[in-house]
mmCIF file of C-alpha atoms in Angstrom:
data_model
loop_
_atom_site.group_PDB
_atom_site.id
_atom_site.type_symbol
_atom_site.label_atom_id
_atom_site.label_comp_id
_atom_site.label_asym_id
_atom_site.label_seq_id
_atom_site.Cartn_x
_atom_site.Cartn_y
_atom_site.Cartn_z
ATOM 1 C CA MET A 1 26.366 -15.194 -11.156
ATOM 2 C CA ASP A 2 22.592 -16.683 -10.159
ATOM 3 C CA ARG A 3 19.931 -13.832 -10.215
ATOM 4 C CA TRP A 4 18.069 -13.035 -6.788
ATOM 5 C CA GLY A 5 15.294 -10.359 -7.009
ATOM 6 C CA ILE A 6 12.902 -8.581 -4.388
ATOM 7 C CA THR A 7 10.366 -6.384 -5.238
ATOM 8 C CA ILE A 8 10.013 -2.929 -3.745
ATOM 9 C CA PRO A 9 8.192 -1.276 -2.433
ATOM 10 C CA PHE A 10 8.183 -4.035 0.293
ATOM 11 C CA PHE A 11 4.363 -5.237 1.119
ATOM 12 C CA ASP A 12 4.198 -3.176 4.764
ATOM 13 C CA GLU A 13 6.006 -0.192 4.379
ATOM 14 C CA THR A 14 5.546 3.150 2.000
ATOM 15 C CA LEU A 15 8.220 3.526 -0.768
ATOM 16 C CA THR A 16 9.550 6.547 1.387
ATOM 17 C CA GLU A 17 10.057 3.704 4.839
ATOM 18 C CA SER A 18 12.042 1.118 1.870
ATOM 19 C CA LYS A 19 14.634 3.289 1.370
ATOM 20 C CA ALA A 20 17.413 2.190 4.005
ATOM 21 C CA LEU A 21 16.696 -2.047 2.853
ATOM 22 C CA ILE A 22 16.441 -1.026 -0.813
ATOM 23 C CA ALA A 23 20.251 0.591 -0.249
ATOM 24 C CA GLU A 24 21.383 -2.430 1.824
ATOM 25 C CA LEU A 25 19.913 -4.721 -1.062
ATOM 26 C CA PRO A 26 23.043 -5.268 -3.157
ATOM 27 C CA GLU A 27 25.368 -6.288 0.258
ATOM 28 C CA LEU A 28 22.608 -9.024 0.867
ATOM 29 C CA GLY A 29 23.295 -10.226 -2.011
ATOM 30 C CA TYR A 30 19.874 -9.101 -4.325
ATOM 31 C CA THR A 31 21.015 -8.516 -8.016
ATOM 32 C CA ASP A 32 17.529 -7.082 -8.818
ATOM 33 C CA ALA A 33 14.748 -5.225 -7.783
ATOM 34 C CA TRP A 34 11.429 -5.213 -9.706
ATOM 35 C CA SER A 35 8.352 -2.890 -9.252
ATOM 36 C CA ALA A 36 4.934 -3.798 -10.245
ATOM 37 C CA GLU A 37 1.941 -1.372 -11.012
ATOM 38 C CA VAL A 38 -1.824 -2.203 -10.155
ATOM 39 C CA SER A 39 -3.255 -0.107 -7.675
ATOM 40 C CA GLY A 40 -0.209 1.004 -5.659
ATOM 41 C CA THR A 41 2.899 2.440 -6.538
ATOM 42 C CA ASP A 42 3.478 3.297 -9.851
ATOM 43 C CA GLY A 43 5.780 1.268 -11.784
ATOM 44 C CA PHE A 44 8.764 3.542 -12.610
ATOM 45 C CA VAL A 45 9.371 6.027 -9.573
ATOM 46 C CA PRO A 46 10.510 3.095 -7.477
ATOM 47 C CA LEU A 47 13.042 2.162 -9.780
ATOM 48 C CA ALA A 48 14.400 5.944 -10.318
ATOM 49 C CA LEU A 49 14.234 6.138 -6.336
ATOM 50 C CA ALA A 50 16.298 2.608 -6.439
ATOM 51 C CA ALA A 51 18.538 3.548 -9.321
ATOM 52 C CA ASP A 52 20.624 6.552 -6.597
ATOM 53 C CA TRP A 53 19.792 4.088 -3.574
ATOM 54 C CA ALA A 54 21.394 1.449 -4.437
ATOM 55 C CA PRO A 55 23.159 1.772 -7.693
ATOM 56 C CA GLY A 56 24.441 -1.964 -8.291
ATOM 57 C CA LEU A 57 21.038 -3.150 -8.648
ATOM 58 C CA ARG A 58 19.513 -4.368 -12.060
ATOM 59 C CA LEU A 59 16.483 -2.636 -12.236
ATOM 60 C CA GLY A 60 12.417 -3.763 -13.876
ATOM 61 C CA SER A 61 9.194 -3.042 -14.127
ATOM 62 C CA ALA A 62 7.284 -6.465 -14.049
ATOM 63 C CA ILE A 63 4.668 -5.128 -15.607
ATOM 64 C CA VAL A 64 3.813 -1.797 -16.901
ATOM 65 C CA PRO A 65 0.456 -2.231 -18.719
ATOM 66 C CA VAL A 66 0.568 -1.234 -22.684
ATOM 67 C CA SER A 67 -3.327 0.261 -22.476
ATOM 68 C CA THR A 68 -3.009 2.663 -19.703
ATOM 69 C CA ARG A 69 -0.593 5.284 -21.229
ATOM 70 C CA GLY A 70 -0.028 6.250 -24.716
ATOM 71 C CA PRO A 71 2.745 4.463 -26.855
ATOM 72 C CA GLY A 72 4.934 8.176 -26.727
ATOM 73 C CA LEU A 73 4.310 8.420 -22.565
ATOM 74 C CA LEU A 74 5.618 4.831 -22.113
ATOM 75 C CA ALA A 75 8.439 5.245 -24.212
ATOM 76 C CA MET A 76 9.611 8.530 -22.695
ATOM 77 C CA SER A 77 9.037 6.993 -19.124
ATOM 78 C CA ALA A 78 11.084 4.229 -20.372
ATOM 79 C CA ALA A 79 13.569 6.479 -21.929
ATOM 80 C CA THR A 80 13.757 8.696 -18.722
ATOM 81 C CA LEU A 81 14.598 5.345 -16.582
ATOM 82 C CA ALA A 82 17.163 4.277 -18.878
ATOM 83 C CA ASP A 83 19.243 7.258 -18.982
ATOM 84 C CA VAL A 84 18.863 6.881 -14.816
ATOM 85 C CA ALA A 85 20.252 4.044 -14.971
ATOM 86 C CA PRO A 86 22.144 3.419 -18.219
ATOM 87 C CA GLY A 87 22.019 -0.843 -18.969
ATOM 88 C CA ARG A 88 20.828 -1.584 -15.746
ATOM 89 C CA PHE A 89 16.718 -0.932 -16.437
ATOM 90 C CA VAL A 90 14.529 -3.393 -18.229
ATOM 91 C CA LEU A 91 11.160 -2.498 -19.358
ATOM 92 C CA GLY A 92 8.712 -4.918 -18.640
ATOM 93 C CA ILE A 93 5.509 -4.667 -20.087
ATOM 94 C CA GLY A 94 2.073 -6.551 -20.655
ATOM 95 C CA ALA A 95 -1.219 -6.498 -21.580
ATOM 96 C CA SER A 96 -2.883 -6.669 -17.661
ATOM 97 C CA SER A 97 -6.852 -7.350 -16.927
ATOM 98 C CA PRO A 98 -9.692 -5.749 -18.186
ATOM 99 C CA VAL A 99 -10.343 -4.582 -14.465
ATOM 100 C CA ILE A 100 -7.290 -2.588 -14.395
ATOM 101 C CA VAL A 101 -6.954 -1.479 -17.939
ATOM 102 C CA GLU A 102 -11.148 -0.348 -18.233
ATOM 103 C CA ARG A 103 -12.387 -0.003 -14.391
ATOM 104 C CA TRP A 104 -9.729 1.491 -13.345
ATOM 105 C CA ASN A 105 -7.562 3.498 -16.056
ATOM 106 C CA ALA A 106 -11.163 3.644 -18.114
ATOM 107 C CA GLY A 107 -8.907 2.618 -20.975
ATOM 108 C CA GLU A 108 -9.901 -0.622 -23.733
ATOM 109 C CA PHE A 109 -8.467 -4.268 -23.003
ATOM 110 C CA VAL A 110 -9.441 -5.167 -27.033
ATOM 111 C CA LYS A 111 -7.083 -6.983 -28.422
ATOM 112 C CA PRO A 112 -4.639 -7.772 -25.684
ATOM 113 C CA TYR A 113 -1.894 -9.492 -27.780
ATOM 114 C CA ALA A 114 -1.778 -7.630 -30.277
ATOM 115 C CA ARG A 115 -1.322 -4.231 -28.328
ATOM 116 C CA THR A 116 1.213 -5.523 -26.206
ATOM 117 C CA ARG A 117 3.299 -6.958 -29.883
ATOM 118 C CA ASP A 118 2.476 -3.690 -31.073
ATOM 119 C CA THR A 119 3.509 -1.641 -28.699
ATOM 120 C CA LEU A 120 6.799 -3.542 -28.014
ATOM 121 C CA ARG A 121 7.685 -3.201 -31.822
ATOM 122 C CA PHE A 122 6.651 0.671 -31.418
ATOM 123 C CA LEU A 123 8.844 0.926 -28.481
ATOM 124 C CA ARG A 124 12.380 -0.997 -29.926
ATOM 125 C CA ALA A 125 11.898 1.646 -32.852
ATOM 126 C CA ALA A 126 11.473 4.918 -30.896
ATOM 127 C CA LEU A 127 13.889 4.020 -27.775
ATOM 128 C CA ALA A 128 16.407 3.466 -30.367
ATOM 129 C CA GLY A 129 15.797 7.426 -31.510
ATOM 130 C CA GLN A 130 14.156 6.528 -34.621
ATOM 131 C CA LYS A 131 11.377 9.146 -35.964
ATOM 132 C CA VAL A 132 8.023 6.865 -35.657
ATOM 133 C CA THR A 133 5.428 6.958 -38.366
ATOM 134 C CA GLU A 134 3.259 3.834 -38.196
ATOM 135 C CA SER A 135 -0.090 2.314 -38.677
ATOM 136 C CA TYR A 136 0.106 -0.557 -36.301
ATOM 137 C CA GLU A 137 -3.177 -3.045 -35.912
ATOM 138 C CA THR A 138 -3.912 -1.854 -32.354
ATOM 139 C CA PHE A 139 -3.121 2.118 -32.504
ATOM 140 C CA GLN A 140 -1.385 4.974 -35.153
ATOM 141 C CA VAL A 141 1.636 6.811 -33.688
ATOM 142 C CA ASN A 142 2.492 9.867 -36.370
ATOM 143 C CA GLY A 143 5.413 11.236 -36.678
ATOM 144 C CA PHE A 144 6.842 10.362 -33.002
ATOM 145 C CA ARG A 145 10.794 11.051 -31.686
ATOM 146 C CA LEU A 146 11.665 10.766 -28.139
ATOM 147 C CA GLU A 147 13.970 14.379 -27.669
ATOM 148 C CA ARG A 148 16.523 12.198 -25.748
ATOM 149 C CA ALA A 149 17.470 9.059 -27.068
ATOM 150 C CA PRO A 150 18.640 6.535 -23.891
ATOM 151 C CA ALA A 151 22.896 5.970 -24.866
ATOM 152 C CA VAL A 152 22.069 2.686 -23.865
ATOM 153 C CA PRO A 153 18.537 1.770 -24.785
ATOM 154 C CA PRO A 154 16.866 -0.943 -22.232
ATOM 155 C CA LYS A 155 16.031 -4.523 -22.741
ATOM 156 C CA ILE A 156 12.134 -5.040 -22.577
ATOM 157 C CA VAL A 157 10.433 -8.543 -21.363
ATOM 158 C CA LEU A 158 6.924 -9.086 -22.080
ATOM 159 C CA ALA A 159 4.537 -11.078 -19.291
ATOM 160 C CA ALA A 160 3.900 -13.930 -20.654
ATOM 161 C CA LEU A 161 1.191 -16.801 -19.487
ATOM 162 C CA ARG A 162 0.526 -18.933 -22.221
ATOM 163 C CA PRO A 163 2.081 -20.046 -25.593
ATOM 164 C CA ARG A 164 1.435 -17.548 -28.647
ATOM 165 C CA MET A 165 2.473 -14.758 -25.916
ATOM 166 C CA LEU A 166 5.582 -16.792 -24.890
ATOM 167 C CA ARG A 167 6.764 -17.599 -28.532
ATOM 168 C CA LEU A 168 6.600 -13.784 -29.155
ATOM 169 C CA ALA A 169 8.306 -12.985 -26.224
ATOM 170 C CA ALA A 170 10.989 -15.416 -27.286
ATOM 171 C CA SER A 171 11.125 -14.087 -30.944
ATOM 172 C CA GLU A 172 11.239 -10.711 -30.209
ATOM 173 C CA ALA A 173 11.755 -9.524 -26.526
ATOM 174 C CA ASP A 174 14.317 -9.445 -24.884
ATOM 175 C CA GLY A 175 12.879 -12.046 -21.780
ATOM 176 C CA ALA A 176 9.730 -13.354 -20.543
ATOM 177 C CA ILE A 177 7.882 -12.021 -16.983
ATOM 178 C CA THR A 178 5.275 -14.808 -15.693
ATOM 179 C CA ASN A 179 3.419 -15.598 -12.445
ATOM 180 C CA TRP A 180 1.767 -18.132 -9.921
ATOM 181 C CA VAL A 181 3.901 -20.758 -10.965
ATOM 182 C CA SER A 182 5.156 -23.714 -9.386
ATOM 183 C CA PRO A 183 8.877 -25.211 -9.930
ATOM 184 C CA GLN A 184 6.973 -27.956 -12.305
ATOM 185 C CA ASP A 185 4.670 -25.085 -14.134
ATOM 186 C CA VAL A 186 8.045 -23.359 -14.727
ATOM 187 C CA ARG A 187 9.410 -26.242 -16.703
ATOM 188 C CA LYS A 188 6.441 -26.264 -18.991
ATOM 189 C CA VAL A 189 6.466 -22.776 -19.516
ATOM 190 C CA ARG A 190 10.184 -22.725 -20.722
ATOM 191 C CA ALA A 191 9.655 -25.778 -23.372
ATOM 192 C CA GLU A 192 7.501 -23.093 -24.653
ATOM 193 C CA LEU A 193 9.753 -20.443 -24.014
ATOM 194 C CA GLY A 194 13.005 -22.237 -25.370
ATOM 195 C CA PRO A 195 16.402 -22.106 -23.358
ATOM 196 C CA GLU A 196 17.908 -19.168 -24.477
ATOM 197 C CA THR A 197 15.348 -16.427 -23.373
ATOM 198 C CA GLU A 198 15.499 -15.084 -20.061
ATOM 199 C CA LEU A 199 12.654 -16.021 -17.578
ATOM 200 C CA ILE A 200 11.800 -13.760 -15.009
ATOM 201 C CA ALA A 201 8.771 -14.861 -12.102
ATOM 202 C CA ARG A 202 7.565 -13.303 -9.060
ATOM 203 C CA LEU A 203 7.390 -16.092 -6.353
ATOM 204 C CA PHE A 204 5.424 -14.750 -3.258
ATOM 205 C CA VAL A 205 6.838 -15.829 -0.257
ATOM 206 C CA VAL A 206 5.443 -16.367 3.649
ATOM 207 C CA VAL A 207 8.827 -17.121 5.930
ATOM 208 C CA SER A 208 6.345 -19.168 8.734
ATOM 209 C CA GLU A 209 5.949 -22.565 9.575
ATOM 210 C CA ASP A 210 2.716 -22.195 10.577
ATOM 211 C CA ALA A 211 0.802 -23.733 6.899
ATOM 212 C CA GLY A 212 -2.352 -23.451 8.296
ATOM 213 C CA ARG A 213 -2.183 -19.786 8.869
ATOM 214 C CA VAL A 214 -0.523 -19.060 5.730
ATOM 215 C CA ARG A 215 -2.471 -21.605 3.680
ATOM 216 C CA GLU A 216 -5.346 -19.527 5.505
ATOM 217 C CA LEU A 217 -3.944 -15.820 4.059
ATOM 218 C CA ALA A 218 -2.690 -17.161 0.523
ATOM 219 C CA ARG A 219 -5.927 -18.492 -0.400
ATOM 220 C CA ARG A 220 -7.351 -15.373 -0.221
ATOM 221 C CA MET A 221 -4.713 -13.621 -2.849
ATOM 222 C CA LEU A 222 -5.388 -16.646 -4.675
ATOM 223 C CA ALA A 223 -9.126 -16.509 -5.049
ATOM 224 C CA ALA A 224 -8.330 -12.963 -6.140
ATOM 225 C CA TYR A 225 -5.880 -13.312 -8.603
ATOM 226 C CA LEU A 226 -7.107 -16.951 -10.054
ATOM 227 C CA THR A 227 -10.342 -16.248 -10.828
ATOM 228 C CA VAL A 228 -9.385 -13.280 -13.761
ATOM 229 C CA PRO A 229 -9.561 -14.663 -16.703
ATOM 230 C CA VAL A 230 -6.211 -14.565 -18.003
ATOM 231 C CA TYR A 231 -5.104 -16.404 -14.726
ATOM 232 C CA ALA A 232 -7.983 -18.858 -15.042
ATOM 233 C CA ALA A 233 -6.791 -19.944 -18.810
ATOM 234 C CA PHE A 234 -3.501 -19.893 -17.731
ATOM 235 C CA HIS A 235 -3.782 -22.213 -14.832
ATOM 236 C CA ASP A 236 -6.557 -24.503 -17.054
ATOM 237 C CA TRP A 237 -3.105 -24.644 -19.913
ATOM 238 C CA LEU A 238 -0.935 -25.485 -16.876
ATOM 239 C CA GLY A 239 -3.530 -28.473 -15.970
ATOM 240 C CA ARG A 240 -5.269 -27.259 -12.705
ATOM 241 C CA GLY A 241 -8.632 -26.622 -14.556
ATOM 242 C CA ASP A 242 -10.164 -29.723 -12.990
ATOM 243 C CA VAL A 243 -9.171 -29.013 -9.079
ATOM 244 C CA LEU A 244 -10.197 -25.169 -9.408
ATOM 245 C CA ARG A 245 -13.242 -25.939 -10.892
ATOM 246 C CA PRO A 246 -15.300 -25.710 -7.686
ATOM 247 C CA MET A 247 -13.878 -21.797 -6.792
ATOM 248 C CA HIS A 248 -14.568 -20.607 -10.463
ATOM 249 C CA GLU A 249 -18.155 -22.117 -9.877
ATOM 250 C CA ALA A 250 -18.790 -20.622 -6.157
ATOM 251 C CA TRP A 251 -16.892 -17.295 -7.758
ATOM 252 C CA ALA A 252 -19.411 -17.150 -10.509
ATOM 253 C CA ALA A 253 -22.086 -17.797 -7.715
ATOM 254 C CA GLY A 254 -21.322 -14.565 -6.300
ATOM 255 C CA ASP A 255 -20.046 -16.632 -3.248
ATOM 256 C CA ARG A 256 -16.589 -15.436 -2.532
ATOM 257 C CA GLN A 257 -16.243 -17.096 0.643
ATOM 258 C CA ALA A 258 -17.196 -20.631 -0.724
ATOM 259 C CA ALA A 259 -14.541 -19.697 -3.178
ATOM 260 C CA VAL A 260 -11.740 -19.172 -1.150
ATOM 261 C CA LYS A 261 -12.383 -22.673 1.086
ATOM 262 C CA ALA A 262 -12.513 -24.773 -2.636
ATOM 263 C CA ILE A 263 -8.434 -23.788 -2.670
ATOM 264 C CA PRO A 264 -7.504 -27.089 -2.077
ATOM 265 C CA ASP A 265 -3.875 -27.304 0.016
ATOM 266 C CA GLU A 266 -2.068 -28.409 -2.963
ATOM 267 C CA VAL A 267 -2.769 -25.700 -4.602
ATOM 268 C CA VAL A 268 -1.757 -23.113 -2.112
ATOM 269 C CA ASP A 269 1.521 -25.183 -1.325
ATOM 270 C CA ASP A 270 2.411 -25.255 -4.909
ATOM 271 C CA LEU A 271 2.250 -21.905 -6.018
ATOM 272 C CA ILE A 272 3.295 -19.819 -2.672
ATOM 273 C CA VAL A 273 7.070 -20.097 -0.784
ATOM 274 C CA HIS A 274 5.976 -20.696 2.596
ATOM 275 C CA GLY A 275 8.417 -22.656 5.776
ATOM 276 C CA ASP A 276 11.207 -21.194 7.702
ATOM 277 C CA ALA A 277 13.562 -19.116 5.889
ATOM 278 C CA ALA A 278 16.129 -21.817 5.117
ATOM 279 C CA THR A 279 13.020 -23.756 3.874
ATOM 280 C CA CYS A 280 12.035 -21.194 1.573
ATOM 281 C CA ARG A 281 15.118 -20.383 -0.105
ATOM 282 C CA ALA A 282 15.524 -24.376 -1.179
ATOM 283 C CA ARG A 283 11.755 -23.716 -2.157
ATOM 284 C CA ILE A 284 12.943 -21.202 -4.189
ATOM 285 C CA ARG A 285 16.721 -22.698 -5.636
ATOM 286 C CA GLU A 286 13.688 -25.618 -6.952
ATOM 287 C CA TYR A 287 12.466 -22.926 -9.337
ATOM 288 C CA VAL A 288 16.080 -22.330 -10.803
ATOM 289 C CA ALA A 289 16.654 -25.596 -11.167
ATOM 290 C CA SER A 290 13.165 -25.986 -13.406
ATOM 291 C CA GLY A 291 14.279 -23.007 -15.820
ATOM 292 C CA LEU A 292 13.623 -20.407 -13.905
ATOM 293 C CA ASP A 293 16.491 -17.322 -14.490
ATOM 294 C CA THR A 294 15.426 -14.883 -12.501
ATOM 295 C CA PRO A 295 13.210 -15.510 -9.107
ATOM 296 C CA VAL A 296 11.841 -11.712 -7.806
ATOM 297 C CA LEU A 297 10.601 -12.417 -4.515
ATOM 298 C CA ALA A 298 7.309 -10.458 -2.577
ATOM 299 C CA PRO A 299 7.579 -11.497 1.077
ATOM 300 C CA LEU A 300 4.152 -11.257 2.121
ATOM 301 C CA PRO A 301 3.601 -9.614 5.858
ATOM 302 C CA GLY A 302 1.944 -11.985 8.103
ATOM 303 C CA GLY A 303 3.746 -14.391 8.690
ATOM 304 C CA ASP A 304 6.234 -14.982 11.391
ATOM 305 C CA VAL A 305 8.897 -12.142 11.046
ATOM 306 C CA PRO A 306 8.231 -8.799 9.893
ATOM 307 C CA VAL A 307 8.714 -8.683 5.661
ATOM 308 C CA ALA A 308 11.978 -6.317 6.438
ATOM 309 C CA GLN A 309 13.375 -9.311 8.465
ATOM 310 C CA ALA A 310 12.526 -11.531 5.743
ATOM 311 C CA VAL A 311 14.116 -9.773 3.179
ATOM 312 C CA ARG A 312 17.365 -10.242 5.270
ATOM 313 C CA TYR A 313 16.584 -13.867 6.339
ATOM 314 C CA LEU A 314 15.873 -14.762 2.589
ATOM 315 C CA ALA A 315 18.782 -13.328 0.855
ATOM 316 C CA PRO A 316 20.932 -15.521 -1.544
ATOM 317 C CA GLY A 317 24.276 -16.171 0.809
ATOM 318 C CA LEU A 318 22.592 -17.578 3.203
ATOM 319 C CA GLY A 319 22.308 -20.529 1.932
#
């Protein structure tokens, strides 16, 4: 069966308010629920609740940063979720960004590739119940062992935007998570990842036939993300360096308004799924046909229908 995921909690509801709709997701045909962790809910609590509210769903974090928690705490959180939802929890980890790690969490964003690799290796050992004493390149662990290792260790997937991290995901993890891509971009990412490794991507969706309104809404989001250095480098690799240069120049000059306006319509249409519900579902299928295993929909407010209704309209069984 094709995987068809959704982001929880929903953008215009609190976690508690999302309970009834989360419980409805399996009936609607959704197979997965994936959390996020930026400055809203954390990455684990929504999944723990969804494990009870919707027992049929696979649950994943997309993603938990590797530098905002110590390795042992990250292992404990993952082990708890794996115990609550045995065989259904996927731990998604990633480097995150300097803003989230340093400005908001008083951490250090240093050697992001190595820190992600080292955390992956530590978690593999710790979640298998091993006692870990190891000097990794980016941290040391001395004598850590989980008090209760999970009976079924969770799969671990990596946030991966460019070749080096994609290759690490293919060689040592169970999958890769990418973000802000078009179906054509998926083909390029898949070529680096190889055919066998699961590829997951969050897809931002606005159910609306008012393309002008969608583009206005989306440009603000895109400017905030695509000016982050890791995403700027990613889209340069994907071939959007020239078309996004005016946005980057305006942003660097401190002119946020001009940066937002400089994003061309075609970039918005590439990276945001929009249109009526049938058009959106067809576009999501294009991603799958291009090599995406698990689309994780993130319906945005501001469309023609409330987010809860959009979740129902985007259900895979409808077309």
